[in-house]
Amino acid sequence: MSVARAERLVNLVLCLLSTRQYLSAERIRGIVPGYGDAPTDEAFFRTFERDKTELRELGIPLEVGRNSMFDTVDGYRIARRDYELGDIDLEPDEAAAVALAVRLWDSPELTGAAHGALLKLRAAGVDVHQAAHAIVEPKVRTSDAAFGPLLAAVGAGQAVQFDYRRPSGADVQTRTLEPWGVVSWRGRWYVVGADRDRNAPRCFRLSRIVGDVRKVGKAGQVRRPEGVDLMAFVASFDTEQRPAQPVRLWVAEGRAAGVRRRATVIDKQEIDGTPGDVVELDLAYPDSAAKWLAGYGPDVVVLAPDVLRKAVRERLLGVAEEAR
């Protein structure tokens, strides 16, 4: 599915889920971003019919009806009672994984898109639930300044240009890229696309981009090829493979199930009166490991190596500073 189509479907779901009214196809055309680009009425209705079929195949229940006996055409909405999930019982480690996934997203680019859609609905006179903003609560945490501009370029289908610092050495080169997507791999963000300078697909680590990302050419000229797996592509270009290093941790009793699944318990120990286990595991990527372990807070303490222990401590201190 193309990025433009996926965004249009998300906008359509937000629109139909955020209203108590039945919205006609013509009203949806004027409200939902992505439909206004249709060159003719026939093109719009073809697109709209495909989108309705796609939503139904995804299991999203569309209601068809009319707001009053005076309406002459059918309208559409999504009933929250049918859309929302029932109660789900999760094991502690499963609940921790879900909580971590929810906390992953925190980006003004994505949050703004959701809130902007709701503002357009209200401006068009659509009756929107006051709590509708809770339908989508995106949070993508990244300190890379290039993330926002690159994500916007992917959505707009526009080429970009940026200065890039090579992994080895301090030299910086200007690269021109047709971006296909932005993905996270082993705790780092990468942009994948067609490198015009190399005339071949490439991926670039966002933390190595120097300065601003600049737009090149017109929007709508870049399209992601069908069947490209961005995550697999980044993995195949990961040249920083390194042998795993043994790590020794203290894990609070009954806590940090994600660490325990990968580790071997070698001893018992109390820290500040809290019982726990000393465990060992092998880690190959200290940068991503520090982020991962810091996420457990006081439930995990790095005992060795000292470099990793300091990295985790610095991240925790950084979080404490931001919270002040």
CSV table of C-alpha atoms in Angstrom, one decimal:
chain,number,residue,atom,x,y,z
A,1,MET,CA,0.0,0.0,0.0
A,2,SER,CA,1.4,3.4,-0.9
A,3,VAL,CA,2.0,6.0,1.8
A,4,ALA,CA,-0.6,8.4,0.2
A,5,ARG,CA,-3.3,5.7,0.2
A,6,ALA,CA,-2.5,4.7,3.8
A,7,GLU,CA,-2.7,8.3,5.0
A,8,ARG,CA,-6.0,8.7,3.1
A,9,LEU,CA,-7.5,5.6,4.8
A,10,VAL,CA,-6.3,6.8,8.2
A,11,ASN,CA,-7.9,10.2,7.6
A,12,LEU,CA,-11.1,8.5,6.5
A,13,VAL,CA,-11.3,6.3,9.6
A,14,LEU,CA,-10.7,9.4,11.8
A,15,CYS,CA,-13.4,11.3,10.0
A,16,LEU,CA,-16.1,8.5,10.2
A,17,LEU,CA,-15.2,7.6,13.8
A,18,SER,CA,-15.2,11.2,15.0
A,19,THR,CA,-18.8,12.0,14.1
A,20,ARG,CA,-22.3,11.0,15.2
A,21,GLN,CA,-23.7,12.0,11.8
A,22,TYR,CA,-23.9,10.0,8.6
A,23,LEU,CA,-21.6,11.8,6.1
A,24,SER,CA,-22.4,11.7,2.4
A,25,ALA,CA,-19.6,10.8,-0.1
A,26,GLU,CA,-19.6,14.4,-1.4
A,27,ARG,CA,-19.1,15.7,2.2
A,28,ILE,CA,-16.3,13.2,2.8
A,29,ARG,CA,-14.7,14.4,-0.4
A,30,GLY,CA,-14.5,17.9,0.9
A,31,ILE,CA,-13.3,17.0,4.4
A,32,VAL,CA,-10.9,14.1,4.1
A,33,PRO,CA,-7.4,15.0,2.8
A,34,GLY,CA,-6.5,13.0,-0.3
A,35,TYR,CA,-9.9,13.0,-2.0
A,36,GLY,CA,-9.7,16.6,-3.2
A,37,ASP,CA,-6.9,15.7,-5.7
A,38,ALA,CA,-9.3,13.5,-7.8
A,39,PRO,CA,-9.5,15.1,-11.3
A,40,THR,CA,-13.1,14.0,-11.9
A,41,ASP,CA,-16.2,12.9,-10.0
A,42,GLU,CA,-15.8,9.4,-11.6
A,43,ALA,CA,-12.2,9.2,-10.3
A,44,PHE,CA,-13.3,10.2,-6.8
A,45,PHE,CA,-16.1,7.7,-6.6
A,46,ARG,CA,-13.8,4.9,-7.9
A,47,THR,CA,-11.2,5.7,-5.2
A,48,PHE,CA,-13.9,6.0,-2.5
A,49,GLU,CA,-15.4,2.6,-3.4
A,50,ARG,CA,-11.9,1.0,-3.2
A,51,ASP,CA,-11.3,2.6,0.1
A,52,LYS,CA,-14.6,1.4,1.6
A,53,THR,CA,-13.8,-2.1,0.4
A,54,GLU,CA,-10.3,-1.9,1.9
A,55,LEU,CA,-11.7,-0.8,5.3
A,56,ARG,CA,-14.2,-3.6,5.3
A,57,GLU,CA,-11.5,-6.2,4.5
A,58,LEU,CA,-9.5,-4.8,7.4
A,59,GLY,CA,-12.5,-5.5,9.7
A,60,ILE,CA,-13.5,-1.9,10.2
A,61,PRO,CA,-17.4,-1.8,10.3
A,62,LEU,CA,-18.9,0.9,8.1
A,63,GLU,CA,-22.5,1.9,8.9
A,64,VAL,CA,-24.6,3.2,6.0
A,65,GLY,CA,-27.7,5.3,6.7
A,66,ARG,CA,-29.3,8.7,6.6
A,67,ASN,CA,-29.6,11.4,9.3
A,68,SER,CA,-33.2,12.2,8.6
A,69,MET,CA,-36.1,11.4,6.3
A,70,PHE,CA,-35.3,14.4,4.2
A,71,ASP,CA,-31.9,13.2,3.2
A,72,THR,CA,-31.8,12.0,-0.4
A,73,VAL,CA,-28.5,10.1,-0.4
A,74,ASP,CA,-26.9,7.6,2.0
A,75,GLY,CA,-24.1,8.6,4.4
A,76,TYR,CA,-21.4,6.7,6.2
A,77,ARG,CA,-20.0,6.5,9.7
A,78,ILE,CA,-18.2,4.1,12.0
A,79,ALA,CA,-19.9,3.2,15.3
A,80,ARG,CA,-17.5,3.3,18.2
A,81,ARG,CA,-19.3,0.4,19.9
A,82,ASP,CA,-18.4,-1.9,17.0
A,83,TYR,CA,-15.0,-0.4,16.3
A,84,GLU,CA,-13.5,-0.5,19.9
A,85,LEU,CA,-12.0,-3.7,21.3
A,86,GLY,CA,-13.4,-5.4,24.3
A,87,ASP,CA,-11.5,-6.2,27.4
A,88,ILE,CA,-8.2,-7.9,26.9
A,89,ASP,CA,-6.3,-9.8,29.6
A,90,LEU,CA,-2.5,-9.6,29.2
A,91,GLU,CA,0.2,-11.3,31.1
A,92,PRO,CA,2.7,-8.9,32.9
A,93,ASP,CA,5.4,-9.2,30.3
A,94,GLU,CA,2.8,-8.8,27.5
A,95,ALA,CA,1.4,-5.7,29.2
A,96,ALA,CA,4.9,-4.3,29.5
A,97,ALA,CA,5.5,-4.8,25.8
A,98,VAL,CA,2.3,-3.0,24.9
A,99,ALA,CA,3.1,-0.2,27.2
A,100,LEU,CA,6.5,0.2,25.7
A,101,ALA,CA,5.0,0.3,22.2
A,102,VAL,CA,2.5,3.0,23.2
A,103,ARG,CA,5.3,5.1,24.7
A,104,LEU,CA,7.4,4.8,21.5
A,105,TRP,CA,5.4,7.4,19.6
A,106,ASP,CA,5.9,11.1,20.5
A,107,SER,CA,6.3,13.2,17.4
A,108,PRO,CA,4.7,16.6,16.7
A,109,GLU,CA,4.6,15.8,13.0
A,110,LEU,CA,2.3,12.8,13.6
A,111,THR,CA,0.4,14.2,16.6
A,112,GLY,CA,-0.3,17.4,14.6
A,113,ALA,CA,-1.7,15.5,11.7
A,114,ALA,CA,-4.3,13.8,13.9
A,115,HIS,CA,-5.3,17.0,15.6
A,116,GLY,CA,-5.3,18.9,12.3
A,117,ALA,CA,-7.8,16.4,10.9
A,118,LEU,CA,-10.1,16.9,13.8
A,119,LEU,CA,-9.9,20.7,13.5
A,120,LYS,CA,-10.9,20.4,9.8
A,121,LEU,CA,-13.9,18.3,10.8
A,122,ARG,CA,-15.1,20.8,13.3
A,123,ALA,CA,-14.6,23.7,10.9
A,124,ALA,CA,-16.7,21.9,8.4
A,125,GLY,CA,-19.6,21.6,10.9
A,126,VAL,CA,-19.2,17.9,11.7
A,127,ASP,CA,-20.3,16.9,15.2
A,128,VAL,CA,-17.0,15.6,16.7
A,129,HIS,CA,-16.8,13.8,20.0
A,130,GLN,CA,-14.9,15.9,22.6
A,131,ALA,CA,-12.8,12.9,23.5
A,132,ALA,CA,-12.1,12.0,19.8
A,133,HIS,CA,-8.4,13.2,20.1
A,134,ALA,CA,-7.8,10.0,22.1
A,135,ILE,CA,-8.5,7.8,19.1
A,136,VAL,CA,-5.0,8.3,17.9
A,137,GLU,CA,-2.2,9.3,20.3
A,138,PRO,CA,1.0,9.0,18.3
A,139,LYS,CA,4.3,9.2,20.1
A,140,VAL,CA,7.6,8.7,18.3
A,141,ARG,CA,10.6,9.7,20.4
A,142,THR,CA,13.7,10.7,18.4
A,143,SER,CA,16.3,13.4,19.0
A,144,ASP,CA,17.4,13.4,15.3
A,145,ALA,CA,16.5,16.8,13.8
A,146,ALA,CA,16.2,15.3,10.3
A,147,PHE,CA,13.3,13.0,11.4
A,148,GLY,CA,10.5,15.5,10.8
A,149,PRO,CA,11.6,16.9,7.4
A,150,LEU,CA,12.4,13.4,6.1
A,151,LEU,CA,9.0,12.1,7.2
A,152,ALA,CA,7.3,15.0,5.6
A,153,ALA,CA,9.3,14.4,2.4
A,154,VAL,CA,8.2,10.8,2.3
A,155,GLY,CA,4.6,11.8,2.7
A,156,ALA,CA,4.8,14.5,0.0
A,157,GLY,CA,6.7,12.2,-2.4
A,158,GLN,CA,9.5,14.8,-2.7
A,159,ALA,CA,13.3,14.3,-3.2
A,160,VAL,CA,15.6,15.8,-0.6
A,161,GLN,CA,19.3,16.8,-0.2
A,162,PHE,CA,21.4,16.8,2.9
A,163,ASP,CA,25.0,16.7,4.1
A,164,TYR,CA,26.1,13.3,5.4
A,165,ARG,CA,29.0,12.4,7.6
A,166,ARG,CA,30.5,9.0,6.7
A,167,PRO,CA,30.8,6.3,9.4
A,168,SER,CA,34.6,6.4,9.1
A,169,GLY,CA,36.3,9.8,9.1
A,170,ALA,CA,35.0,13.3,9.5
A,171,ASP,CA,34.4,14.2,5.9
A,172,VAL,CA,30.9,15.3,4.9
A,173,GLN,CA,29.3,14.7,1.5
A,174,THR,CA,26.2,16.2,0.0
A,175,ARG,CA,23.7,13.5,-1.0
A,176,THR,CA,20.5,13.7,-3.0
A,177,LEU,CA,17.8,11.1,-2.1
A,178,GLU,CA,14.4,10.1,-3.3
A,179,PRO,CA,13.0,8.9,0.1
A,180,TRP,CA,10.8,5.8,0.4
A,181,GLY,CA,10.5,5.7,4.2
A,182,VAL,CA,11.9,6.2,7.6
A,183,VAL,CA,12.5,3.2,9.9
A,184,SER,CA,14.1,2.3,13.2
A,185,TRP,CA,16.7,-0.5,13.3
A,186,ARG,CA,18.6,-1.5,16.4
A,187,GLY,CA,17.7,1.7,18.2
A,188,ARG,CA,18.7,4.0,15.4
A,189,TRP,CA,16.6,5.8,12.7
A,190,TYR,CA,17.4,5.4,9.0
A,191,VAL,CA,15.9,6.9,5.8
A,192,VAL,CA,15.7,4.5,2.8
A,193,GLY,CA,15.4,5.6,-0.8
A,194,ALA,CA,17.0,6.0,-4.2
A,195,ASP,CA,20.4,7.7,-4.0
A,196,ARG,CA,20.6,9.9,-7.2
A,197,ASP,CA,24.4,10.3,-6.7
A,198,ARG,CA,25.0,6.5,-6.7
A,199,ASN,CA,22.0,5.7,-8.9
A,200,ALA,CA,21.1,2.9,-6.5
A,201,PRO,CA,19.0,2.2,-3.4
A,202,ARG,CA,20.7,3.3,-0.2
A,203,CYS,CA,19.9,3.9,3.5
A,204,PHE,CA,21.3,6.7,5.7
A,205,ARG,CA,21.5,6.9,9.4
A,206,LEU,CA,19.7,10.1,10.6
A,207,SER,CA,22.2,10.9,13.4
A,208,ARG,CA,24.9,11.3,10.7
A,209,ILE,CA,23.0,13.9,8.8
A,210,VAL,CA,24.6,17.3,9.3
A,211,GLY,CA,22.6,20.5,9.1
A,212,ASP,CA,19.2,20.9,7.5
A,213,VAL,CA,17.4,18.6,5.1
A,214,ARG,CA,16.6,20.5,1.9
A,215,LYS,CA,13.7,19.9,-0.5
A,216,VAL,CA,14.6,19.2,-4.2
A,217,GLY,CA,12.1,19.4,-7.1
A,218,LYS,CA,8.4,19.1,-6.9
A,219,ALA,CA,6.2,17.1,-4.6
A,220,GLY,CA,4.5,13.9,-5.9
A,221,GLN,CA,7.5,12.9,-8.0
A,222,VAL,CA,8.9,10.2,-5.7
A,223,ARG,CA,7.1,6.8,-5.4
A,224,ARG,CA,8.2,3.8,-3.3
A,225,PRO,CA,8.7,0.7,-5.5
A,226,GLU,CA,6.3,-2.1,-4.9
A,227,GLY,CA,7.5,-5.0,-2.7
A,228,VAL,CA,10.3,-3.1,-1.0
A,229,ASP,CA,10.8,-4.2,2.7
A,230,LEU,CA,12.5,-1.2,4.2
A,231,MET,CA,13.4,-2.9,7.5
A,232,ALA,CA,15.1,-5.8,5.6
A,233,PHE,CA,16.9,-3.4,3.4
A,234,VAL,CA,18.4,-1.5,6.3
A,235,ALA,CA,19.4,-4.8,8.0
A,236,SER,CA,21.2,-5.9,4.8
A,237,PHE,CA,23.2,-2.6,4.8
A,238,ASP,CA,24.1,-2.8,8.5
A,239,THR,CA,27.9,-2.8,8.3
A,240,GLU,CA,28.3,-2.4,12.0
A,241,GLN,CA,28.0,-6.0,13.0
A,242,ARG,CA,30.2,-6.8,15.9
A,243,PRO,CA,30.8,-9.8,18.2
A,244,ALA,CA,28.5,-9.9,21.2
A,245,GLN,CA,30.0,-8.9,24.5
A,246,PRO,CA,29.1,-10.5,27.9
A,247,VAL,CA,27.0,-8.2,30.2
A,248,ARG,CA,26.2,-8.7,33.9
A,249,LEU,CA,23.1,-7.1,35.3
A,250,TRP,CA,21.1,-7.0,38.5
A,251,VAL,CA,17.4,-7.5,37.9
A,252,ALA,CA,14.7,-6.8,40.6
A,253,GLU,CA,12.8,-9.9,41.7
A,254,GLY,CA,9.7,-10.4,39.6
A,255,ARG,CA,10.5,-7.5,37.3
A,256,ALA,CA,12.0,-6.9,33.8
A,257,ALA,CA,10.6,-10.0,32.1
A,258,GLY,CA,12.0,-8.9,28.8
A,259,VAL,CA,15.6,-9.0,30.2
A,260,ARG,CA,15.0,-12.2,32.0
A,261,ARG,CA,13.9,-14.0,28.7
A,262,ARG,CA,17.3,-13.3,27.2
A,263,ALA,CA,19.5,-13.8,30.3
A,264,THR,CA,20.8,-16.5,32.5
A,265,VAL,CA,20.5,-16.2,36.3
A,266,ILE,CA,23.9,-16.8,38.0
A,267,ASP,CA,23.4,-15.5,41.5
A,268,LYS,CA,21.0,-13.8,44.1
A,269,GLN,CA,21.7,-10.3,45.4
A,270,GLU,CA,20.0,-7.4,47.3
A,271,ILE,CA,20.5,-3.8,46.3
A,272,ASP,CA,19.3,-1.1,48.8
A,273,GLY,CA,17.2,-3.8,50.5
A,274,THR,CA,15.5,-4.9,47.3
A,275,PRO,CA,15.9,-8.6,46.4
A,276,GLY,CA,16.9,-9.6,42.9
A,277,ASP,CA,19.0,-11.8,40.6
A,278,VAL,CA,22.4,-11.3,39.0
A,279,VAL,CA,22.1,-12.3,35.4
A,280,GLU,CA,24.3,-12.6,32.4
A,281,LEU,CA,23.6,-12.1,28.7
A,282,ASP,CA,25.4,-11.2,25.5
A,283,LEU,CA,24.8,-7.8,23.7
A,284,ALA,CA,26.4,-6.6,20.5
A,285,TYR,CA,25.0,-3.1,20.2
A,286,PRO,CA,25.8,-0.9,23.3
A,287,ASP,CA,24.0,2.2,22.0
A,288,SER,CA,20.6,0.5,21.6
A,289,ALA,CA,21.3,-1.7,24.7
A,290,ALA,CA,21.7,1.4,26.8
A,291,LYS,CA,18.4,2.8,25.7
A,292,TRP,CA,16.7,-0.6,26.2
A,293,LEU,CA,18.1,-1.1,29.7
A,294,ALA,CA,17.5,2.5,30.8
A,295,GLY,CA,13.8,1.9,30.0
A,296,TYR,CA,13.5,-0.5,32.9
A,297,GLY,CA,14.5,2.3,35.4
A,298,PRO,CA,15.4,1.1,38.9
A,299,ASP,CA,14.4,-2.5,38.1
A,300,VAL,CA,17.7,-3.1,36.2
A,301,VAL,CA,21.2,-2.1,37.3
A,302,VAL,CA,24.2,-2.7,35.0
A,303,LEU,CA,27.1,-4.3,37.0
A,304,ALA,CA,29.5,-4.8,34.1
A,305,PRO,CA,31.0,-3.6,31.8
A,306,ASP,CA,31.6,-0.1,33.2
A,307,VAL,CA,31.1,1.6,29.8
A,308,LEU,CA,27.6,0.3,29.5
A,309,ARG,CA,26.8,1.1,33.2
A,310,LYS,CA,27.9,4.8,32.6
A,311,ALA,CA,25.8,5.0,29.4
A,312,VAL,CA,22.7,3.8,31.1
A,313,ARG,CA,23.3,6.2,34.0
A,314,GLU,CA,23.7,9.2,31.6
A,315,ARG,CA,20.4,8.4,29.9
A,316,LEU,CA,18.6,8.1,33.2
A,317,LEU,CA,20.0,11.4,34.3
A,318,GLY,CA,19.0,13.0,31.0
A,319,VAL,CA,15.4,11.8,31.6
A,320,ALA,CA,15.4,13.2,35.1
A,321,GLU,CA,16.6,16.6,33.8
A,322,GLU,CA,13.8,16.7,31.2
A,323,ALA,CA,11.2,15.9,33.8
A,324,ARG,CA,12.2,19.0,36.0
